[in-house]
Each structure stands twice: as C-alpha cells, then as structure tokens.
Coordinates of C-alpha atoms and ligand atoms in Angstrom, one line a residue:
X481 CA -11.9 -13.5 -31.3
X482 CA -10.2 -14.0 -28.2
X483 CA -7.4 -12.0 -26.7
X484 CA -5.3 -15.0 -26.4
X485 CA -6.1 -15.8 -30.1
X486 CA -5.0 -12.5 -31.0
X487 CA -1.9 -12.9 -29.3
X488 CA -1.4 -16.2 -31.0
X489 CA -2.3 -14.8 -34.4
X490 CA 0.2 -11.5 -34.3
X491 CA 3.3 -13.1 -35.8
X492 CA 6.0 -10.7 -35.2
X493 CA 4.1 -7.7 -34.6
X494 CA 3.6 -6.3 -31.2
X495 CA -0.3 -5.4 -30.9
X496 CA -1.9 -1.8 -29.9
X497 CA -5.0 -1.8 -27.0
X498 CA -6.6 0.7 -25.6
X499 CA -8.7 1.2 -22.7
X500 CA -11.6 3.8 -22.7
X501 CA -13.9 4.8 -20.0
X502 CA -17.5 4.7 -20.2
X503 CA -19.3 8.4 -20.5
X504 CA -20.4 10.4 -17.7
X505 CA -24.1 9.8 -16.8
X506 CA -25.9 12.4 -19.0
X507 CA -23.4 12.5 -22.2
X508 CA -23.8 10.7 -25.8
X509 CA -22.0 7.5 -26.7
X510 CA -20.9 9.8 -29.5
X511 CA -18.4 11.3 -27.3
X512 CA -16.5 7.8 -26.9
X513 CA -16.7 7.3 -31.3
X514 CA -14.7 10.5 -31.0
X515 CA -12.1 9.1 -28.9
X516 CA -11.8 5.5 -30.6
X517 CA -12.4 6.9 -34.1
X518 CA -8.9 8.2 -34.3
X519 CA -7.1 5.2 -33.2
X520 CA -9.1 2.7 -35.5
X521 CA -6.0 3.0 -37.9
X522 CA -3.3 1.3 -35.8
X523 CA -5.1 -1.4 -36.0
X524 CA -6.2 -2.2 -32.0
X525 CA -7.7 -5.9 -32.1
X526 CA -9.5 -5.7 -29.0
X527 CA -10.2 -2.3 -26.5
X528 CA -11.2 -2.7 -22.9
X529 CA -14.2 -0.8 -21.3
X530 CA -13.7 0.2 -17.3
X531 CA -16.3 -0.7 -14.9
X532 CA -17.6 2.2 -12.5
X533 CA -19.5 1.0 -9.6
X534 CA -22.0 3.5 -7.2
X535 CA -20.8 5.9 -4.8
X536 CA -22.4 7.4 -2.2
X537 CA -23.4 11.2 -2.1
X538 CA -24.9 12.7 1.1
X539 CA -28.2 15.1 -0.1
X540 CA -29.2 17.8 2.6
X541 CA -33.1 17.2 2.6
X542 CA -35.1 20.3 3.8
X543 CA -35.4 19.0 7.5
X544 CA -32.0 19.5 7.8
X545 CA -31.1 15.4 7.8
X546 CA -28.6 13.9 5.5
X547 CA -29.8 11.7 2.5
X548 CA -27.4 8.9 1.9
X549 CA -27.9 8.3 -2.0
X550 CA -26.2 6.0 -4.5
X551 CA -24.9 7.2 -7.8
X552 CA -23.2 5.6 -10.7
X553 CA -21.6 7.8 -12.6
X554 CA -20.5 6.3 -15.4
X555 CA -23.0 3.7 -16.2
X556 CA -22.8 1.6 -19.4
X557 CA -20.1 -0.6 -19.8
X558 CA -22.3 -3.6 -21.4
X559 CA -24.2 -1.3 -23.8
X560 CA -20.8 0.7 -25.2
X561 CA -19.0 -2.7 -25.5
X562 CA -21.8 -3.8 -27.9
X563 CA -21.8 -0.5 -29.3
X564 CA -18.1 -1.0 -29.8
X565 CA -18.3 -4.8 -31.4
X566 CA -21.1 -3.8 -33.8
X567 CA -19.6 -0.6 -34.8
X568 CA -15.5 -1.5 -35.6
X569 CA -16.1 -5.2 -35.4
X570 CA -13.2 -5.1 -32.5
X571 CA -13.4 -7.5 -29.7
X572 CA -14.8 -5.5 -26.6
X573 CA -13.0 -6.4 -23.2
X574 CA -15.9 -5.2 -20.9
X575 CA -14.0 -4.8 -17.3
X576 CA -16.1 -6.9 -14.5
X577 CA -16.1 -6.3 -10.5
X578 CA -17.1 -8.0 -7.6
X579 CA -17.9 -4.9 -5.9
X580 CA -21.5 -4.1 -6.1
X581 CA -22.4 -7.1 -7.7
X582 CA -23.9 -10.3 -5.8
X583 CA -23.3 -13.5 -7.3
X584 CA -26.4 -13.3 -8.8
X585 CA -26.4 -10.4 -10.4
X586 CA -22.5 -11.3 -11.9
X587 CA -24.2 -14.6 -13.6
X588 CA -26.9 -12.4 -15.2
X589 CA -24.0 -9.8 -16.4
X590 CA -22.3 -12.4 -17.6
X591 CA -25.5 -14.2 -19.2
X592 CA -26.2 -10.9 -21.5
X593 CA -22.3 -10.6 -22.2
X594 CA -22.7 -14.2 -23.8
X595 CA -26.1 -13.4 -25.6
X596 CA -24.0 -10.0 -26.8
X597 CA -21.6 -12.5 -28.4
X598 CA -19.2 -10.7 -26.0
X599 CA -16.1 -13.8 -24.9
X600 CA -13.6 -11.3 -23.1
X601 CA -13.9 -10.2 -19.9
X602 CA -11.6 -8.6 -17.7
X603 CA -12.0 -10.1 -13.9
X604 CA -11.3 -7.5 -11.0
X605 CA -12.0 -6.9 -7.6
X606 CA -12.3 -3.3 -7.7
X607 CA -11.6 -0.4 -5.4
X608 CA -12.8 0.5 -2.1
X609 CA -15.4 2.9 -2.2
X610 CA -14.5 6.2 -1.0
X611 CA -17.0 6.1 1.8
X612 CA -15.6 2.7 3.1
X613 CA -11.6 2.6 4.2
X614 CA -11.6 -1.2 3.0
X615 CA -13.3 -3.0 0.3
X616 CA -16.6 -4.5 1.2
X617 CA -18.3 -7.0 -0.8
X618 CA -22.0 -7.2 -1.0
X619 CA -23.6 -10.0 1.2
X620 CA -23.6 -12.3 -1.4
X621 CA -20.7 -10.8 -3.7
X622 CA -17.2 -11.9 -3.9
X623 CA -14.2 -11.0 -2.2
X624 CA -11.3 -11.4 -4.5
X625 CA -10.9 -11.9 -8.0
X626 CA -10.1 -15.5 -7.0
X627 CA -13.7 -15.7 -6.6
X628 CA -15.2 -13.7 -9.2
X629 CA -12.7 -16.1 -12.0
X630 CA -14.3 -19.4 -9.9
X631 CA -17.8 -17.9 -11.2
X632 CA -16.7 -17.0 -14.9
X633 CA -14.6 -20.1 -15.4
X634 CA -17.9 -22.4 -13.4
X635 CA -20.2 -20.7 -16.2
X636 CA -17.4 -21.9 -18.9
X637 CA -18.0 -25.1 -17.8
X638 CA -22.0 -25.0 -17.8
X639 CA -22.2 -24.5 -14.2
X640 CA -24.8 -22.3 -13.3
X641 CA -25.6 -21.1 -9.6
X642 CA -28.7 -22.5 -9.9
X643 CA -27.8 -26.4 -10.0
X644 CA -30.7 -27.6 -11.1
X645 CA -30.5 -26.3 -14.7
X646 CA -30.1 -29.2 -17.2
X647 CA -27.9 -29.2 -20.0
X648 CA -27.1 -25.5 -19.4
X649 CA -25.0 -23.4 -22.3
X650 CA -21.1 -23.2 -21.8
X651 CA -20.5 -19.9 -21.9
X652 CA -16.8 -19.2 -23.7
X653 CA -14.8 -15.9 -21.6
X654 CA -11.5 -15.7 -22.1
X655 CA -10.6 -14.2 -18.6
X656 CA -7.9 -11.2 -18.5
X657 CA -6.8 -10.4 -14.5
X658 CA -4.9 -7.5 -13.2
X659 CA -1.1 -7.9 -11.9
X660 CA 1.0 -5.4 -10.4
X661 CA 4.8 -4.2 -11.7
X662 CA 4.9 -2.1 -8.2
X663 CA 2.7 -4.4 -6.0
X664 CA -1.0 -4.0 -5.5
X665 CA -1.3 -1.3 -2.6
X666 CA -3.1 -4.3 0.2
X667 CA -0.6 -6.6 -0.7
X668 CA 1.8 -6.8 2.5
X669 CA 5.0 -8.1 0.0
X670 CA 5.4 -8.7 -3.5
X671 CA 5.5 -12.0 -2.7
X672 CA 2.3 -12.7 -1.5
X673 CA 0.5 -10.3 -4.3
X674 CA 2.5 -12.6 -6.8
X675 CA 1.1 -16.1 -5.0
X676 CA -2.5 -14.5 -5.2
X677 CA -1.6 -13.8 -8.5
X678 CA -0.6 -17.3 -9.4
X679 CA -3.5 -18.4 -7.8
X680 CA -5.5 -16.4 -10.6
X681 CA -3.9 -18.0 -13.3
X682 CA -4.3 -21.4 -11.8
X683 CA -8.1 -20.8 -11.2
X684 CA -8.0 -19.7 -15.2
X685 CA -7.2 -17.1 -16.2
X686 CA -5.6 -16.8 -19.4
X687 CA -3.7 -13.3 -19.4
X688 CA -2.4 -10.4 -17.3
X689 CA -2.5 -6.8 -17.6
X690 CA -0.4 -4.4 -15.9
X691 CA -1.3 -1.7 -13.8
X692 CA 0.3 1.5 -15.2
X693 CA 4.1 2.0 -14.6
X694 CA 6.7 4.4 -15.6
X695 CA 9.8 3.0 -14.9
X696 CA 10.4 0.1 -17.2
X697 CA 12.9 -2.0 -14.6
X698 CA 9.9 -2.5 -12.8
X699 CA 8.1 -4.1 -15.4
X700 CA 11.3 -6.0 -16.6
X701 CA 11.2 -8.1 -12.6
X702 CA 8.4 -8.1 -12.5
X703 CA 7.9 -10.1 -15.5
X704 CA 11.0 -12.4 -14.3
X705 CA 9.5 -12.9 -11.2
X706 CA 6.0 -14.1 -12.6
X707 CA 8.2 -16.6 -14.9
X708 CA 9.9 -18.1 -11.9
X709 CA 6.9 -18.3 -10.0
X710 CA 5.8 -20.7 -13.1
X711 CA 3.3 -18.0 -14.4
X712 CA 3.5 -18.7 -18.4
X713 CA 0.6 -16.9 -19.7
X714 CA 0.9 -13.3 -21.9
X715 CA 1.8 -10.7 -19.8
X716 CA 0.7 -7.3 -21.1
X717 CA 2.2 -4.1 -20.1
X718 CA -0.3 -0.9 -19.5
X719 CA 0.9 2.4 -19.8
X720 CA -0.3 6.0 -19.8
X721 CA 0.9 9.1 -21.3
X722 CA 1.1 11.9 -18.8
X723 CA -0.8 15.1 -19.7
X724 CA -0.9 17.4 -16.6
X725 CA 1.3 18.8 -14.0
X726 CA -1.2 17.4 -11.5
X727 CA -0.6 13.9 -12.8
X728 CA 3.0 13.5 -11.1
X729 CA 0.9 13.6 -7.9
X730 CA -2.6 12.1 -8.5
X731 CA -1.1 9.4 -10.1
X732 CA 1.0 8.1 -7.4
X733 CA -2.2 8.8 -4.9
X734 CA -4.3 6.6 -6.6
X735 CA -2.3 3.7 -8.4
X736 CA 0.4 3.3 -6.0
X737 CA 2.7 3.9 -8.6
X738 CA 5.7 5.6 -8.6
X739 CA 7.1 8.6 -11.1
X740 CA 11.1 8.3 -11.9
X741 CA 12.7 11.3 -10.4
X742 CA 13.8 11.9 -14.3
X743 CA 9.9 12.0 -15.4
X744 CA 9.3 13.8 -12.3
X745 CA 11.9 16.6 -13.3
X746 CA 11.4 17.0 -16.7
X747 CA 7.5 17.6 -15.7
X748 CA 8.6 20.4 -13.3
X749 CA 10.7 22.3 -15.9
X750 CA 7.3 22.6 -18.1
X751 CA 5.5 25.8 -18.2
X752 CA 2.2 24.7 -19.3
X753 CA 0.6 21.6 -19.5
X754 CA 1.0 21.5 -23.7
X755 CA 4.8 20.9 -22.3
X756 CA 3.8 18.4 -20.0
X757 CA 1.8 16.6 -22.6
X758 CA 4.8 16.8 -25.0
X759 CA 7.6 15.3 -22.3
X760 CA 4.6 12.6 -21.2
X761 CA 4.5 11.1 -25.3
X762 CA 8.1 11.2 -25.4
X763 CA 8.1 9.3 -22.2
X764 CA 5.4 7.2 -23.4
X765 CA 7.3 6.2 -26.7
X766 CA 10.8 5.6 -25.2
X767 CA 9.3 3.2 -22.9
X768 CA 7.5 1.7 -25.6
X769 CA 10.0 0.7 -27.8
X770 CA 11.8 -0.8 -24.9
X771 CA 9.1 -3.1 -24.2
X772 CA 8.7 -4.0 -27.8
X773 CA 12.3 -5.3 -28.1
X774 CA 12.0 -6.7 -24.7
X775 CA 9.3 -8.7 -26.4
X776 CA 5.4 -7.6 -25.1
X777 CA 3.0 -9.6 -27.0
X778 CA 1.1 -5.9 -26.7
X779 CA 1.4 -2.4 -25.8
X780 CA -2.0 -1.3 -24.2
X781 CA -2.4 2.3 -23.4
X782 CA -4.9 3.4 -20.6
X783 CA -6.6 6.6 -22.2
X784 CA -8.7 8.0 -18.9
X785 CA -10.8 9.3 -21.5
X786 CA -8.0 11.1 -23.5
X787 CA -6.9 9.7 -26.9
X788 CA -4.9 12.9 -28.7
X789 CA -1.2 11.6 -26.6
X790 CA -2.3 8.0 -27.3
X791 CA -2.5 9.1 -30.6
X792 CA 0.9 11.3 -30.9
X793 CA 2.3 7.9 -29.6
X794 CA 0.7 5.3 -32.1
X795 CA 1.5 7.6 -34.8
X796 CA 5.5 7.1 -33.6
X797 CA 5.4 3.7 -32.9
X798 CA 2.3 1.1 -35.2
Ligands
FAD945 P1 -7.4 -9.1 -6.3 O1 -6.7 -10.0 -7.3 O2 -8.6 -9.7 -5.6 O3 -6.4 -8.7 -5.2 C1 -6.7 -7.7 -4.2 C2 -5.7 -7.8 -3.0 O4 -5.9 -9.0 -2.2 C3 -4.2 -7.9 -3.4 O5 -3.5 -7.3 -2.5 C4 -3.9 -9.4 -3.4 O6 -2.6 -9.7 -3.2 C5 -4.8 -10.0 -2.3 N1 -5.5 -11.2 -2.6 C6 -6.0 -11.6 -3.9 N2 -6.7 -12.8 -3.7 C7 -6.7 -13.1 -2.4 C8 -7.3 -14.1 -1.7 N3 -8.0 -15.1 -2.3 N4 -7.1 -14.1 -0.3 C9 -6.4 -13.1 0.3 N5 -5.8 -12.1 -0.4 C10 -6.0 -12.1 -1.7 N6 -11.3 -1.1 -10.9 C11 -12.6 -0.9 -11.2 O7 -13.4 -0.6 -10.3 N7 -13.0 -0.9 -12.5 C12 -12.2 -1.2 -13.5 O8 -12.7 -1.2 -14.7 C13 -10.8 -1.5 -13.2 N8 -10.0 -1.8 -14.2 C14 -8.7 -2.1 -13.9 C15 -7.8 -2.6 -15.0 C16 -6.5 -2.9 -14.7 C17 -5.6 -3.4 -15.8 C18 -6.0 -2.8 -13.4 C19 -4.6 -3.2 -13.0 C20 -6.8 -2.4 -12.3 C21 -8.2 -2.1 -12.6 N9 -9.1 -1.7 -11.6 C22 -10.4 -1.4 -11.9 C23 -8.6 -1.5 -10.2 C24 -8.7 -2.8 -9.4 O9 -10.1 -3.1 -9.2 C25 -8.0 -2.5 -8.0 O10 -6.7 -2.4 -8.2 C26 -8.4 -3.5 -6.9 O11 -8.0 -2.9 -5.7 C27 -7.8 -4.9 -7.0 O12 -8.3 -5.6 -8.0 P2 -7.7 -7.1 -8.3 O13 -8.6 -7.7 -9.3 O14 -6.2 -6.9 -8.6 O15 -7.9 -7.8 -6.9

C-alpha cells in the first residue's frame, strides 16, 4: 500500500514510522530484525530504509603514494527493504539519491524496486560527500530532487530514458520528499527552500517528511507556511529521541538543527548517558503528544540504528 493510502485509511488514529539504517558492510541483516522486531507491535504501516552513498578513503600504498578508494559502507538498501516487505508484510520506503547515481543507473534502481513490488520511494538529493565542500552530481546524475522526482514521476507515466521502448510498464511510486522545519542548511532564506519545496510537490510528489526538530513552534510555521504557500499534501513530522551527551552537539553539526536551551539544560544536568537517554524519551513524548493534538497524520521516529528510546516512547504513546 501506498503511504498516502495509509494516511487515507487511518481514521482517527495518528500512525507510528520508523526509519532504520542499513547494516554496516560486514554485519547480518539479523542485526536490523533485532531492531524492527520490537516495534512490530505498534503497528508501523510502512518503515523507511536510508540510502548511504561511497566515500572516499585515502590508502597509503607501499611506495609511499596515496590510494584514493571508494567505500560504501552501508550497502543494501534494496535487498533489506525486500527483506523487510517479505518478512512483516510492511510497506518498505527505500530512501533514493541523486548522488552517485547517473540517470541510468536511478531507472535500473528503480526498475528492480518495481519488480520487488516495492511503490514507495523516498526522493532526495543527498549530502555532500565529505571530501567535496559542495554536492556534486555525477556527469550524468541529477542535481536536485526536482530532477530525480522528473525521473520517478516520467517512469510513472511509462517514460523510460530510452525513448524508443514501446508500450513500456507504468511503474506506480508514490514519491515522499524531504522539507525542512529549520531550513535546509544551502537554502539562502526560508523562502526560497519553501518555493523549491513547492516546486517538489508540483513536480509530484505526494508527501513530506521532516527533517528532525526539537522545538515544536518550528514545526507548527512551518507547517502554516507550507499551507499558505498552497502546499496541501500530508506533512509528516520526524523526530529523534536523544540518547548521548554528545548529541546536543553532533546533532546541530550535522542537521542544522537547533537544541532548545531547556533540552539543552536538562541534558547538561545528566550524569550519565542512561540520564540523557531518560530526559531525551521524555522530550520525545511531550513533543509527541503535541503534534498528535496538533493533528500529524504520523509520528515518524528516525532510529540511527537505535530502537530501545523509540520503543520507551511507543510504549507511552500507540
Ligand atoms: P533538494 O530538495 O534538492 O534541495 C537541496 C537545496 O537546493 C535546498 O537548499 C533547496 O532549497 C535548493 N533547491 C532545491 N531544488 C532546487 C533547484 N531546482 N534549483 C536550485 N535550488 C534548489 N541523505 C542521504 O544521503 N540518504 C538518505 O537516506 C537521506 N534520508 C533523508 C530523509 C529525510 C526525511 C531528510 C529530511 C533528509 C535525508 N537525507 C538523506 C539528507 C538529504 O539528502 C540532505 O538534506 C540534502 O542536503 C538535501 O536533500 P533534498 O532532497 O532536501 O534536496
């Protein structure tokens, strides 16, 4: 099923998501059953799988030069979401990128996704790599998710890059984009990350979900603003329990996201990090049933490979 059908289909209830990240390259799928077992009982109708593109590692070779080789850590993301749909019968949301990927290789993604019976994708641009200050696209790759959602939504209609193909299948995505409470971090103004994000939904796409936040006021505009921009489609709030000390920092550094000076403090005062844990599900479950009476059509948690706090705050809340 659909996200959007889900959504449709929820009557009063607010619906629980997840988000898991592949395994490390080297580890056993069983490790990710150990994270998603748990949380089968609230119920989630669909969880979403992260994308990981390459990075590149420098090798000293025994000349002395520098080896530049590529490494994807986390490979997988097709195989688990199959592993996922034929194991809980959930619909999988496999995350897709334009970084890495040439148009080519994104229609042949997308090609086993169909034949996987797979019709949800989540459309992203992805981050710069951490060898590159800015995001590069591959020759032939895309440069925005504007671009990437032209490609899934052409292949929705039968359009294939290769025009000559007669009568060629429709695939069915319903296409998820990423929008952005406290502004995506290139964005010069909020304004022009909300037109780009109009954009998305006029190119197709059918819902949004939110980078993580912590202070629910931002959430609250920005879901005003999207309505006044005439952006109708299901907004859905992510959010993430904190578990470490470190996370008041790190988070910030890498989402662009800010930590309420109240979260902040309470996070200071902790001794250990079974503290922190315990303030970061509170948090978590105030600010959830904020957004429930506010309305969310679901609460999606992002799990960073973690599901014990997503657990402690299902348990509270579905
Ligand atoms: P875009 O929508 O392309 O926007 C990028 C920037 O360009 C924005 O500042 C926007 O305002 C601007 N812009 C957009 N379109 C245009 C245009 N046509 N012309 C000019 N400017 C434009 N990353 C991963 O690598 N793997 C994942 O699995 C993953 N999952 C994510 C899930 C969620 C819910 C979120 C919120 C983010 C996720 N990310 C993931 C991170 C995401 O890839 C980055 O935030 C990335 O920097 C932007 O992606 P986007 O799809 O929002 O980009």
């Amino acid at each position: 099923m659909k996200v959007t059908e889900c959504i449709k289909n929820k009557g009063d209830k607010t619906l629980f998501s997840f988000e898991i990240l592949p395994p490390l390259k080297g580890e056993n799928i069983q490790n990710i059953f150990n994270h998603i077992d748990p949380l089968m009982e609230f119920k989630p109708p669909f969880i979403d799988v992260t994308y990981h593109r390459e990075e590149y590692v420098y090798k000293k070779r025994e000349n002395g030069l520098l080896e530049k080789k590529a490494i994807r850590k986390r490979p997988g993301t097709v195989g688990i979401c199959s592993a996922i749909k034929n194991r809980y019968e959930v619909e999988p949301v496999p995350h897709i990128i334009c970084g890495g990927f040439t148009k080519e290789e994104t229609e042949n993604a997308l090609i086993d996704l169909h034949f996987l019976g797979i019709n949800n994708v989540l459309v992203l641009r992805g981050d710069p790599i951490k060898t590159e200050g800015r995001f590069v696209p591959e020759p032939d790759g895309h440069h925005y998710a504007t671009e990437l959602l032209e490609q899934v939504h052409n292949m929705n209609e039968g359009l294939y890059l290769d025009d000559s193909l007669e009568n060629a299948t429709h695939t069915d995505f319903c296409i998820g984009v990423a929008g952005y409470p406290e502004k995506h971090f290139e964005a010069p103004n909020i304004r022009s990350d909300l037109r780009w994000l109009k954009k998305k939904i006029e190119m197709g796409a059918d819902y949004i979900v939110t980078q993580m936040f912590f202070d629910n006021q931002k959430f609250f505009s920005f879901v005003k603003d999207c309505r006044e921009q005439g952006i109708t489609v299901p907004i859905i709030p992510g959010l993430k329990p904190i578990t470490t000390k470190r996370h008041i920092n790190v988070l910030p550094s890498i989402f662009h996201i800010d930590i309420p000076e109240a979260l902040s403090d309470e996070v200071e005062k902790c001794k250990d990090n079974a503290q922190v844990k315990q303030v970061g599900v509170e948090w978590a479950i105030q600010q959830s049933k904020e957004l429930m009476e506010f309305g969310v059509p679901v609460l999606h948690y992002y799990s960073m490979g973690k599901s014990d706090t997503i657990l402690r705050v299902a348990k509270e809340l579905f």
